[in-house]
PDB file of N, CA, C and O in Angstrom:
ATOM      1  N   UNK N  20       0.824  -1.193   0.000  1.00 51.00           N
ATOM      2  CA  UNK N  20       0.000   0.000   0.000  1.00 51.00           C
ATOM      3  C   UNK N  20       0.871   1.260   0.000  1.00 51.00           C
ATOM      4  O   UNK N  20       0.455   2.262  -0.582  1.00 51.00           O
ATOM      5  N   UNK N  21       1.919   1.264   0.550  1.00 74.00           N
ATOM      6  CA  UNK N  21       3.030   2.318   0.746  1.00 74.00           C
ATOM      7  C   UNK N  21       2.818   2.647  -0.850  1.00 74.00           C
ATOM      8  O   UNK N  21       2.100   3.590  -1.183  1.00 74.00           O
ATOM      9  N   UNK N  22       3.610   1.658  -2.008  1.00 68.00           N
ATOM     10  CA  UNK N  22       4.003   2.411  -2.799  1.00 68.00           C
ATOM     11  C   UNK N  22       2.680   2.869  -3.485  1.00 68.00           C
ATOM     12  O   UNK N  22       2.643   4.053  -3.819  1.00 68.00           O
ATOM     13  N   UNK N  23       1.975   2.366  -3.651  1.00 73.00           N
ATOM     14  CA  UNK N  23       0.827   3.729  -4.138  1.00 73.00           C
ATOM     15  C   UNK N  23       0.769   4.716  -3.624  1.00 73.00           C
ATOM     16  O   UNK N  23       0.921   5.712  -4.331  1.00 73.00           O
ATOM     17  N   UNK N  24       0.496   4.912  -1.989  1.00 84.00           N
ATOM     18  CA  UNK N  24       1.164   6.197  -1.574  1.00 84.00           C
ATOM     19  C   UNK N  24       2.086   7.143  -2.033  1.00 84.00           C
ATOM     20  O   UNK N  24       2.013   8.368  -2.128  1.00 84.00           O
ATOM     21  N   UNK N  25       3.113   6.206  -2.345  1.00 84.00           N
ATOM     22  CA  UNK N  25       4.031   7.096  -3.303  1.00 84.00           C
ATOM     23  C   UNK N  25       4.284   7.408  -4.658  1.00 84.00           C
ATOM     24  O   UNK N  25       5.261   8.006  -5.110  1.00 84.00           O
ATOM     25  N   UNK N  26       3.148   6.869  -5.364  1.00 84.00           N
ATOM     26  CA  UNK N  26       3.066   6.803  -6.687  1.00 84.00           C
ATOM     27  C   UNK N  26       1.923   8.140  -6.482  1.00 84.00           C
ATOM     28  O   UNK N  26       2.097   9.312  -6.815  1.00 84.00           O
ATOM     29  N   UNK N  27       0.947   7.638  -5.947  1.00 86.00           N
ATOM     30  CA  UNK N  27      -0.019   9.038  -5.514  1.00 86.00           C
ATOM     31  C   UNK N  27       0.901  10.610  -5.490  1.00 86.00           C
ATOM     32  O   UNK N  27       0.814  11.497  -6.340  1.00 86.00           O
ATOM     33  N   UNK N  28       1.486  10.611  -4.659  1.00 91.00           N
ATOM     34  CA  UNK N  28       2.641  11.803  -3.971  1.00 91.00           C
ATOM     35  C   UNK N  28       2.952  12.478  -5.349  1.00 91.00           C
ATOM     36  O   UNK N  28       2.754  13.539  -5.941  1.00 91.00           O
ATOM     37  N   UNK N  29       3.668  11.024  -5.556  1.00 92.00           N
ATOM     38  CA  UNK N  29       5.144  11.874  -7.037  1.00 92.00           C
ATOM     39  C   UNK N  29       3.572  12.389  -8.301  1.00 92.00           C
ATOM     40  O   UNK N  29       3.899  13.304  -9.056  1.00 92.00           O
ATOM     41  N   UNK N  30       2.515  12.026  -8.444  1.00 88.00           N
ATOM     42  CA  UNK N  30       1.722  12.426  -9.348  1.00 88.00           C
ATOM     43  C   UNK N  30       1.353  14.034  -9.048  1.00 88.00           C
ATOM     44  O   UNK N  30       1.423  14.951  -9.866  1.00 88.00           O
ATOM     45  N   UNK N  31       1.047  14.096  -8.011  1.00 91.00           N
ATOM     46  CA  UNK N  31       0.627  15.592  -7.494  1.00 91.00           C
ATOM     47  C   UNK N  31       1.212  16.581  -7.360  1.00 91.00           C
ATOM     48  O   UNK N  31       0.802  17.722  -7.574  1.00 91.00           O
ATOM     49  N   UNK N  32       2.621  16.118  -6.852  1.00 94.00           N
ATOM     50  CA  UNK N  32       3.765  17.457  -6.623  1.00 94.00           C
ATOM     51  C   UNK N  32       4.249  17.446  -7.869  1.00 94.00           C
ATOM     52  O   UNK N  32       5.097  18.325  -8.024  1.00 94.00           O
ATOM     53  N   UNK N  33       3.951  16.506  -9.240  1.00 94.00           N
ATOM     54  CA  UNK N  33       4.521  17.196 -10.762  1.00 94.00           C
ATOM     55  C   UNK N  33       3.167  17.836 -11.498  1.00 94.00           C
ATOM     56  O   UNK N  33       3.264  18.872 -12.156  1.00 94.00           O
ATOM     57  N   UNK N  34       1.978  17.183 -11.347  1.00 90.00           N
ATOM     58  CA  UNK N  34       0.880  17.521 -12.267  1.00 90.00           C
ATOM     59  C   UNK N  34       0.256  18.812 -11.728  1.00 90.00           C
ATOM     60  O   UNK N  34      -0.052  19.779 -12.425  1.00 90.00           O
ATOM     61  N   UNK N  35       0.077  18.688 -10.123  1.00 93.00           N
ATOM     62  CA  UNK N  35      -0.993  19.918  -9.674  1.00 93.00           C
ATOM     63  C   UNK N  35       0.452  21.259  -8.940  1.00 93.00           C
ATOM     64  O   UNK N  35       0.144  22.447  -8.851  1.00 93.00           O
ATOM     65  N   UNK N  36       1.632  20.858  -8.591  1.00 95.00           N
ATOM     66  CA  UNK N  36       2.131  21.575  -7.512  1.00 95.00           C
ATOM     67  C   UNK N  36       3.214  22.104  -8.948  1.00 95.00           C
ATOM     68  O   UNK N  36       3.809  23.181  -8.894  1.00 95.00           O
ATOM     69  N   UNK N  37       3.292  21.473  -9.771  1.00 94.00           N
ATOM     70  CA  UNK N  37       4.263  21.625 -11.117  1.00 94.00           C
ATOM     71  C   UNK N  37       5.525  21.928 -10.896  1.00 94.00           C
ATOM     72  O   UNK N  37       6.168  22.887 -11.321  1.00 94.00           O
ATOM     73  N   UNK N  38       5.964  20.752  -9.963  1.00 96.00           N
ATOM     74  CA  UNK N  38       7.705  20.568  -9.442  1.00 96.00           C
ATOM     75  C   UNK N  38       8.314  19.653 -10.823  1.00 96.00           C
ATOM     76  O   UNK N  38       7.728  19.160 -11.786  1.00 96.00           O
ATOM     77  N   UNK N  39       9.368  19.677 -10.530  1.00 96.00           N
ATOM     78  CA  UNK N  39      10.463  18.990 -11.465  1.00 96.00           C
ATOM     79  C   UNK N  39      10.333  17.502 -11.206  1.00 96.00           C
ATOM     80  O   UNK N  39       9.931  17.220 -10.077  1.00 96.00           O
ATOM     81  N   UNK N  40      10.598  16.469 -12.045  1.00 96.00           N
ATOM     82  CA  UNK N  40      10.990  15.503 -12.013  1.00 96.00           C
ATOM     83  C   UNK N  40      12.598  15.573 -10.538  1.00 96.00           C
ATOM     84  O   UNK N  40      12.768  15.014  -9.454  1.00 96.00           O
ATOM     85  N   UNK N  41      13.354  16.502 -11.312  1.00 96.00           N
ATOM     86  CA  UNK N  41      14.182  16.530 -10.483  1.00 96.00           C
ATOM     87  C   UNK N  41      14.068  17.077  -8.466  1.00 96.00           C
ATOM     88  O   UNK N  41      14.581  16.456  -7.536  1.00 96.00           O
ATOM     89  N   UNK N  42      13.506  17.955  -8.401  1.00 97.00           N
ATOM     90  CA  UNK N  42      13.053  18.250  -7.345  1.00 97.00           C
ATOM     91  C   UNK N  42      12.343  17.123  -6.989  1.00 97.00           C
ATOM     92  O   UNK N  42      12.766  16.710  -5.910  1.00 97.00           O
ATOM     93  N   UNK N  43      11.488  16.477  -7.408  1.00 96.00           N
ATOM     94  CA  UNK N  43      10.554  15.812  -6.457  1.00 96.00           C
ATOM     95  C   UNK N  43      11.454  14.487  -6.123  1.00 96.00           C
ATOM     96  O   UNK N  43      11.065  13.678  -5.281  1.00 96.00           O
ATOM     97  N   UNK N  44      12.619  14.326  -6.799  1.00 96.00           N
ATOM     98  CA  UNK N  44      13.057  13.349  -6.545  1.00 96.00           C
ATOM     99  C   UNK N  44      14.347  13.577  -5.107  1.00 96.00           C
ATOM    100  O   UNK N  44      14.953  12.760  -4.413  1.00 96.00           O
ATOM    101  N   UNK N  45      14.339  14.507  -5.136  1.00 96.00           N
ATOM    102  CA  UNK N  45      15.154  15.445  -4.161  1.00 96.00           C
ATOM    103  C   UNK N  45      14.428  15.391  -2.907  1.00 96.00           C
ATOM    104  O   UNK N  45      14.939  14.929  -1.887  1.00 96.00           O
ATOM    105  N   UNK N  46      13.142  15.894  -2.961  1.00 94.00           N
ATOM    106  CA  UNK N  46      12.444  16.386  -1.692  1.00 94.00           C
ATOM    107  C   UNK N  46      11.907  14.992  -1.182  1.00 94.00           C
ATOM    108  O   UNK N  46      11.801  14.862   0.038  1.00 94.00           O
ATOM    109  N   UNK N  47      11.562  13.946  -1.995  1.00 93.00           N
ATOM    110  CA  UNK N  47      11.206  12.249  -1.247  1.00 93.00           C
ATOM    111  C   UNK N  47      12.359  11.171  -1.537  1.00 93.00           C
ATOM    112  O   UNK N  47      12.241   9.950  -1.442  1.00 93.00           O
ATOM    113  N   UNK N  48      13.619  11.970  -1.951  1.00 94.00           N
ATOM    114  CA  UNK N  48      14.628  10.869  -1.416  1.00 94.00           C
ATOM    115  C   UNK N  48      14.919   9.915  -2.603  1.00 94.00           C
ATOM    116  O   UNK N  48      15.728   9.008  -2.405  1.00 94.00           O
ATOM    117  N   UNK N  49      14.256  10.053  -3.978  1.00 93.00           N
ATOM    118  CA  UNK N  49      14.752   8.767  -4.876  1.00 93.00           C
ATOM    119  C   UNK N  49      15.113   9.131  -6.111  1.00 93.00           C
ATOM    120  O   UNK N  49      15.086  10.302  -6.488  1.00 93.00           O
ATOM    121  N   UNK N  50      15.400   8.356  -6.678  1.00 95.00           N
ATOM    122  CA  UNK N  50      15.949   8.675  -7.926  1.00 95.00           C
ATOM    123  C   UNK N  50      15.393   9.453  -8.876  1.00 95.00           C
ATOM    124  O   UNK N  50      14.289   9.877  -8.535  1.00 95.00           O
ATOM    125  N   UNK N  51      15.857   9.889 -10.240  1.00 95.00           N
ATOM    126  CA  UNK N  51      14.825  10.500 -10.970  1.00 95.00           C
ATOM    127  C   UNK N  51      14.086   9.694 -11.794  1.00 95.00           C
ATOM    128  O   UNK N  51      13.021  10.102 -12.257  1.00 95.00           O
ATOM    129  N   UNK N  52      14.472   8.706 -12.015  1.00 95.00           N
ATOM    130  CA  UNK N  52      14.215   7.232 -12.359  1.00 95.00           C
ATOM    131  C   UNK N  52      12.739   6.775 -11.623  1.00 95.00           C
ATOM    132  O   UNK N  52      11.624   6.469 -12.043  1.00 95.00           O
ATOM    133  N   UNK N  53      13.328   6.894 -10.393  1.00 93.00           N
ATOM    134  CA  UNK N  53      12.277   6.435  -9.143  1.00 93.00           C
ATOM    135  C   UNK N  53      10.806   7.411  -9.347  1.00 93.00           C
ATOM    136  O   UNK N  53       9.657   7.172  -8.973  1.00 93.00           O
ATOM    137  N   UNK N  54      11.417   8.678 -10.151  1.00 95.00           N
ATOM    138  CA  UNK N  54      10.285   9.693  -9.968  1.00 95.00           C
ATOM    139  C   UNK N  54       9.184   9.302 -11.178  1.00 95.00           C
ATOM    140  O   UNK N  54       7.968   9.188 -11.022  1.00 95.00           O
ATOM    141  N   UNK N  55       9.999   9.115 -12.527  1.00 94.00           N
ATOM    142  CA  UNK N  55       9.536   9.155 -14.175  1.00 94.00           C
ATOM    143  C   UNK N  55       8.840   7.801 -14.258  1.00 94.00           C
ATOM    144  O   UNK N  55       8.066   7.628 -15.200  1.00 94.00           O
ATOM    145  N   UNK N  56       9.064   6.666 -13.230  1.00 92.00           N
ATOM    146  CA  UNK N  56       8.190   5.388 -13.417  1.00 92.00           C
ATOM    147  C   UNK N  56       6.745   5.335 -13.302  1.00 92.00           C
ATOM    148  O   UNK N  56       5.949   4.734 -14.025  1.00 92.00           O
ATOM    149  N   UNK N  57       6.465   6.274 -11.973  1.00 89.00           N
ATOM    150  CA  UNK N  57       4.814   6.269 -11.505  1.00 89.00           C
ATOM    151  C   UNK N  57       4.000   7.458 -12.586  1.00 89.00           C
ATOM    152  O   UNK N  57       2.788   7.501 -12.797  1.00 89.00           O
ATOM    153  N   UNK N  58       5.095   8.408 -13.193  1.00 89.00           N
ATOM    154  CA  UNK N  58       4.453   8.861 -14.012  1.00 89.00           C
ATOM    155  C   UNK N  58       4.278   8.640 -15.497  1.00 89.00           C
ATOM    156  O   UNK N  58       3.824   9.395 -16.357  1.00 89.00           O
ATOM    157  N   UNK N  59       4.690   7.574 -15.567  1.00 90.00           N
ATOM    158  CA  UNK N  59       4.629   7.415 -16.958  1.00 90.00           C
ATOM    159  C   UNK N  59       3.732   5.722 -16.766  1.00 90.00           C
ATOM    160  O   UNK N  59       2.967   5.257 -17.611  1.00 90.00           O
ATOM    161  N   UNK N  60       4.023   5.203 -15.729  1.00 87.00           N
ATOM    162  CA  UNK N  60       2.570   4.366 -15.469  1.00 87.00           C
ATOM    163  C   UNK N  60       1.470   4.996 -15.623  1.00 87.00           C
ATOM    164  O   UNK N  60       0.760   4.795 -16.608  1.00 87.00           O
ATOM    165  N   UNK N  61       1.047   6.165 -14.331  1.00 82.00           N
ATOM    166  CA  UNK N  61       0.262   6.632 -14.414  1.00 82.00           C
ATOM    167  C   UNK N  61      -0.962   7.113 -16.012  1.00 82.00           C
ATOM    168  O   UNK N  61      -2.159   6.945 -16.247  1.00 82.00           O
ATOM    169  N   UNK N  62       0.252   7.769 -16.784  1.00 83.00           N
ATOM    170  CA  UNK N  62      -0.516   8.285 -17.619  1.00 83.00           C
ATOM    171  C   UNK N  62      -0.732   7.537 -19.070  1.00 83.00           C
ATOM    172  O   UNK N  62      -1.298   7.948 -20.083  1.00 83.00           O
ATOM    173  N   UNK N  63       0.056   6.040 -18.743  1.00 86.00           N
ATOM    174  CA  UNK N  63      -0.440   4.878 -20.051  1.00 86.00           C
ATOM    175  C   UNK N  63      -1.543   4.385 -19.343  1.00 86.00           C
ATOM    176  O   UNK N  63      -2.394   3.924 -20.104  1.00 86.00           O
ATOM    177  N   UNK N  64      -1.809   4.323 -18.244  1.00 82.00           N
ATOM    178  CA  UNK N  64      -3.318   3.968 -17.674  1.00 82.00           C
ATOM    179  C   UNK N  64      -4.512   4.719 -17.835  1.00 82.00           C
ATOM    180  O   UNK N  64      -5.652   4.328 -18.084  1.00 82.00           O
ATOM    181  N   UNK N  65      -3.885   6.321 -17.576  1.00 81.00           N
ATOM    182  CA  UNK N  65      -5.278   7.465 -18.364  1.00 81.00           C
ATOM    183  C   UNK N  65      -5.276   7.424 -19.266  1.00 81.00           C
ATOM    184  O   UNK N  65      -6.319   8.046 -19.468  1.00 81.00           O
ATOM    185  N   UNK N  66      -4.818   7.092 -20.502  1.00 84.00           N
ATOM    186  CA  UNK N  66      -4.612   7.023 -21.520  1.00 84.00           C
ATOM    187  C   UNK N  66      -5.709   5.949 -21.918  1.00 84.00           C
ATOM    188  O   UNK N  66      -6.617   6.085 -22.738  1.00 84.00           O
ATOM    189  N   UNK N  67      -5.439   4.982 -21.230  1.00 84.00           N
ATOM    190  CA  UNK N  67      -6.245   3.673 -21.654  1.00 84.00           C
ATOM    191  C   UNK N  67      -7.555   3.430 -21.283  1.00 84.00           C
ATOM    192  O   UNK N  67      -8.366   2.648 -21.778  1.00 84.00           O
ATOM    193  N   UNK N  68      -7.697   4.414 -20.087  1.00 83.00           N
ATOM    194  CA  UNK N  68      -8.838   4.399 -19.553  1.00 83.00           C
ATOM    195  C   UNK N  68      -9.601   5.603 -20.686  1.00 83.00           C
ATOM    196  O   UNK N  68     -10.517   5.216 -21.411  1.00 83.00           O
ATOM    197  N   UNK N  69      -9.210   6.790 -20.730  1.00 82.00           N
ATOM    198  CA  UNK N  69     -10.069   7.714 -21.630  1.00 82.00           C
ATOM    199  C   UNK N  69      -9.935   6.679 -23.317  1.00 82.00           C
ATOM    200  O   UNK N  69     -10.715   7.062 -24.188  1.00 82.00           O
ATOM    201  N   UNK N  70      -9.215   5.747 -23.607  1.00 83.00           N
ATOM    202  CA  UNK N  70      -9.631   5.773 -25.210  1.00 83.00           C
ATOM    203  C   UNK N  70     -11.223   4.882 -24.645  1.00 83.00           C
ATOM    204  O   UNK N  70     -12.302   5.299 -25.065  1.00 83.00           O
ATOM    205  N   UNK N  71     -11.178   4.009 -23.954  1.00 82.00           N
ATOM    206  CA  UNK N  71     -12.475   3.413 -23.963  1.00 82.00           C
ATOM    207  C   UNK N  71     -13.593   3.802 -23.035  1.00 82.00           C
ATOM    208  O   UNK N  71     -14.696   3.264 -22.949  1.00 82.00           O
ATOM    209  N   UNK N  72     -12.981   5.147 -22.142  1.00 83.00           N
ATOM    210  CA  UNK N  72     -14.384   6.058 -22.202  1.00 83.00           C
ATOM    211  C   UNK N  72     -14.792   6.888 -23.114  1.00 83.00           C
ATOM    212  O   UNK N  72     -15.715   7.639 -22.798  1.00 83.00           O
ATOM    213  N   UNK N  73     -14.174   6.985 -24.593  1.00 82.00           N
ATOM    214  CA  UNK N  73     -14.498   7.664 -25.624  1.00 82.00           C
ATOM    215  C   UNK N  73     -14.860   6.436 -26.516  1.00 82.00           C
ATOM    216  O   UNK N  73     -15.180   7.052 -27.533  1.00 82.00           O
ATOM    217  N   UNK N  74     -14.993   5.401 -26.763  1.00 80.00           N
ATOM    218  CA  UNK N  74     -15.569   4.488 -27.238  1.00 80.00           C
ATOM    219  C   UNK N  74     -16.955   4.555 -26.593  1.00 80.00           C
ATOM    220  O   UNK N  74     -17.934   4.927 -27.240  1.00 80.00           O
ATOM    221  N   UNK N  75     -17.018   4.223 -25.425  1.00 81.00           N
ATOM    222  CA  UNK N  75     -18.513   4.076 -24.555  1.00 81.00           C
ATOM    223  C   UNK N  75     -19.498   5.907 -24.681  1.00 81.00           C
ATOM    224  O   UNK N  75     -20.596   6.203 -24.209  1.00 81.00           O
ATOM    225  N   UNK N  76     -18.646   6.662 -25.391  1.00 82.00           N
ATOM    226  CA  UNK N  76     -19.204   7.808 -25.283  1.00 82.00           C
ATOM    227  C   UNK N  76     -20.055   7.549 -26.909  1.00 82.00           C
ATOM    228  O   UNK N  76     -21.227   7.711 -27.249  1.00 82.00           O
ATOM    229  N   UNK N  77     -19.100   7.184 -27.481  1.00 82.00           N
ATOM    230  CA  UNK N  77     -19.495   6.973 -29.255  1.00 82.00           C
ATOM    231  C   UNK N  77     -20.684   6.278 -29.336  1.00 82.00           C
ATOM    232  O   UNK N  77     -21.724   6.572 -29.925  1.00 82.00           O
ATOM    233  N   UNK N  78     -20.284   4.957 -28.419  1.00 84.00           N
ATOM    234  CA  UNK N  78     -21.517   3.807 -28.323  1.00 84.00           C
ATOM    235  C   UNK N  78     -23.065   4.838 -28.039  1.00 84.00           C
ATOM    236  O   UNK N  78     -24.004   5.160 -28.767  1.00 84.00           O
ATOM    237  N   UNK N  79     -22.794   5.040 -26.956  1.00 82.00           N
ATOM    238  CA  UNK N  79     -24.032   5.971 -26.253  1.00 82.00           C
ATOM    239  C   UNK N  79     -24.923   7.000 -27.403  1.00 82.00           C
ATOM    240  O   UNK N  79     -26.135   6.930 -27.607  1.00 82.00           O
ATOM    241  N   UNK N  80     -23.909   7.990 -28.095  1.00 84.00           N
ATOM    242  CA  UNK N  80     -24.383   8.842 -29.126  1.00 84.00           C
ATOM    243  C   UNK N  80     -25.457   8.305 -29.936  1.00 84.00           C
ATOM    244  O   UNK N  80     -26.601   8.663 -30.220  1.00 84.00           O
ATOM    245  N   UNK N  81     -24.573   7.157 -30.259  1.00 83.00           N
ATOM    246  CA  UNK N  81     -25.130   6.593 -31.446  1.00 83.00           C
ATOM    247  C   UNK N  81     -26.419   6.038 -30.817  1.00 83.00           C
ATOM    248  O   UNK N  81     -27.201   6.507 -31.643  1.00 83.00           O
ATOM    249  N   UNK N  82     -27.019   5.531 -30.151  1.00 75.00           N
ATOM    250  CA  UNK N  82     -27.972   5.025 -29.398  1.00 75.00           C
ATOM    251  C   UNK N  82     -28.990   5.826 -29.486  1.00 75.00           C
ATOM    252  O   UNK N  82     -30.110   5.328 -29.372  1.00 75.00           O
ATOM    253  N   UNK N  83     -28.804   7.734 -29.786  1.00 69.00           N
ATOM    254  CA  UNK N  83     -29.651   8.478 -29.430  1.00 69.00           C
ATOM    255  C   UNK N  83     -30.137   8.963 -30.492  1.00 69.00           C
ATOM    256  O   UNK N  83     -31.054   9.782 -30.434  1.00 69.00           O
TER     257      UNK N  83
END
């Protein structure tokens, strides 16, 4: 559970607080490596999640 915690963290202090890769890897101690993993997980998962909530959006249209 920790590291989601910290996958959570490193998402917020780059997307909403708009720190550095480098800084954030500074201010929680890990690599920059350590920093660029949860975010680049992160955003092949939004990624994947919005193409097939834009499929289910298409589906829906068309329905109407």
């Amino acid at each position: 559970m920790e590291f989601y915690n910290q996958q959570r963290l490193v998402l917020i202090l780059s997307r909403q607080l708009n720190m550095s890769n480098k800084d954030i890897a500074y201010e929680m101690g890990l690599s920059i490596k350590g920093v660029e993993a949860p975010i680049t997980k992160a955003l092949k998962h939004l990624s994947k999640e919005l193409k097939y909530a834009g499929m289910l959006l298409m589906i829906l249209l068309d329905k109407m």
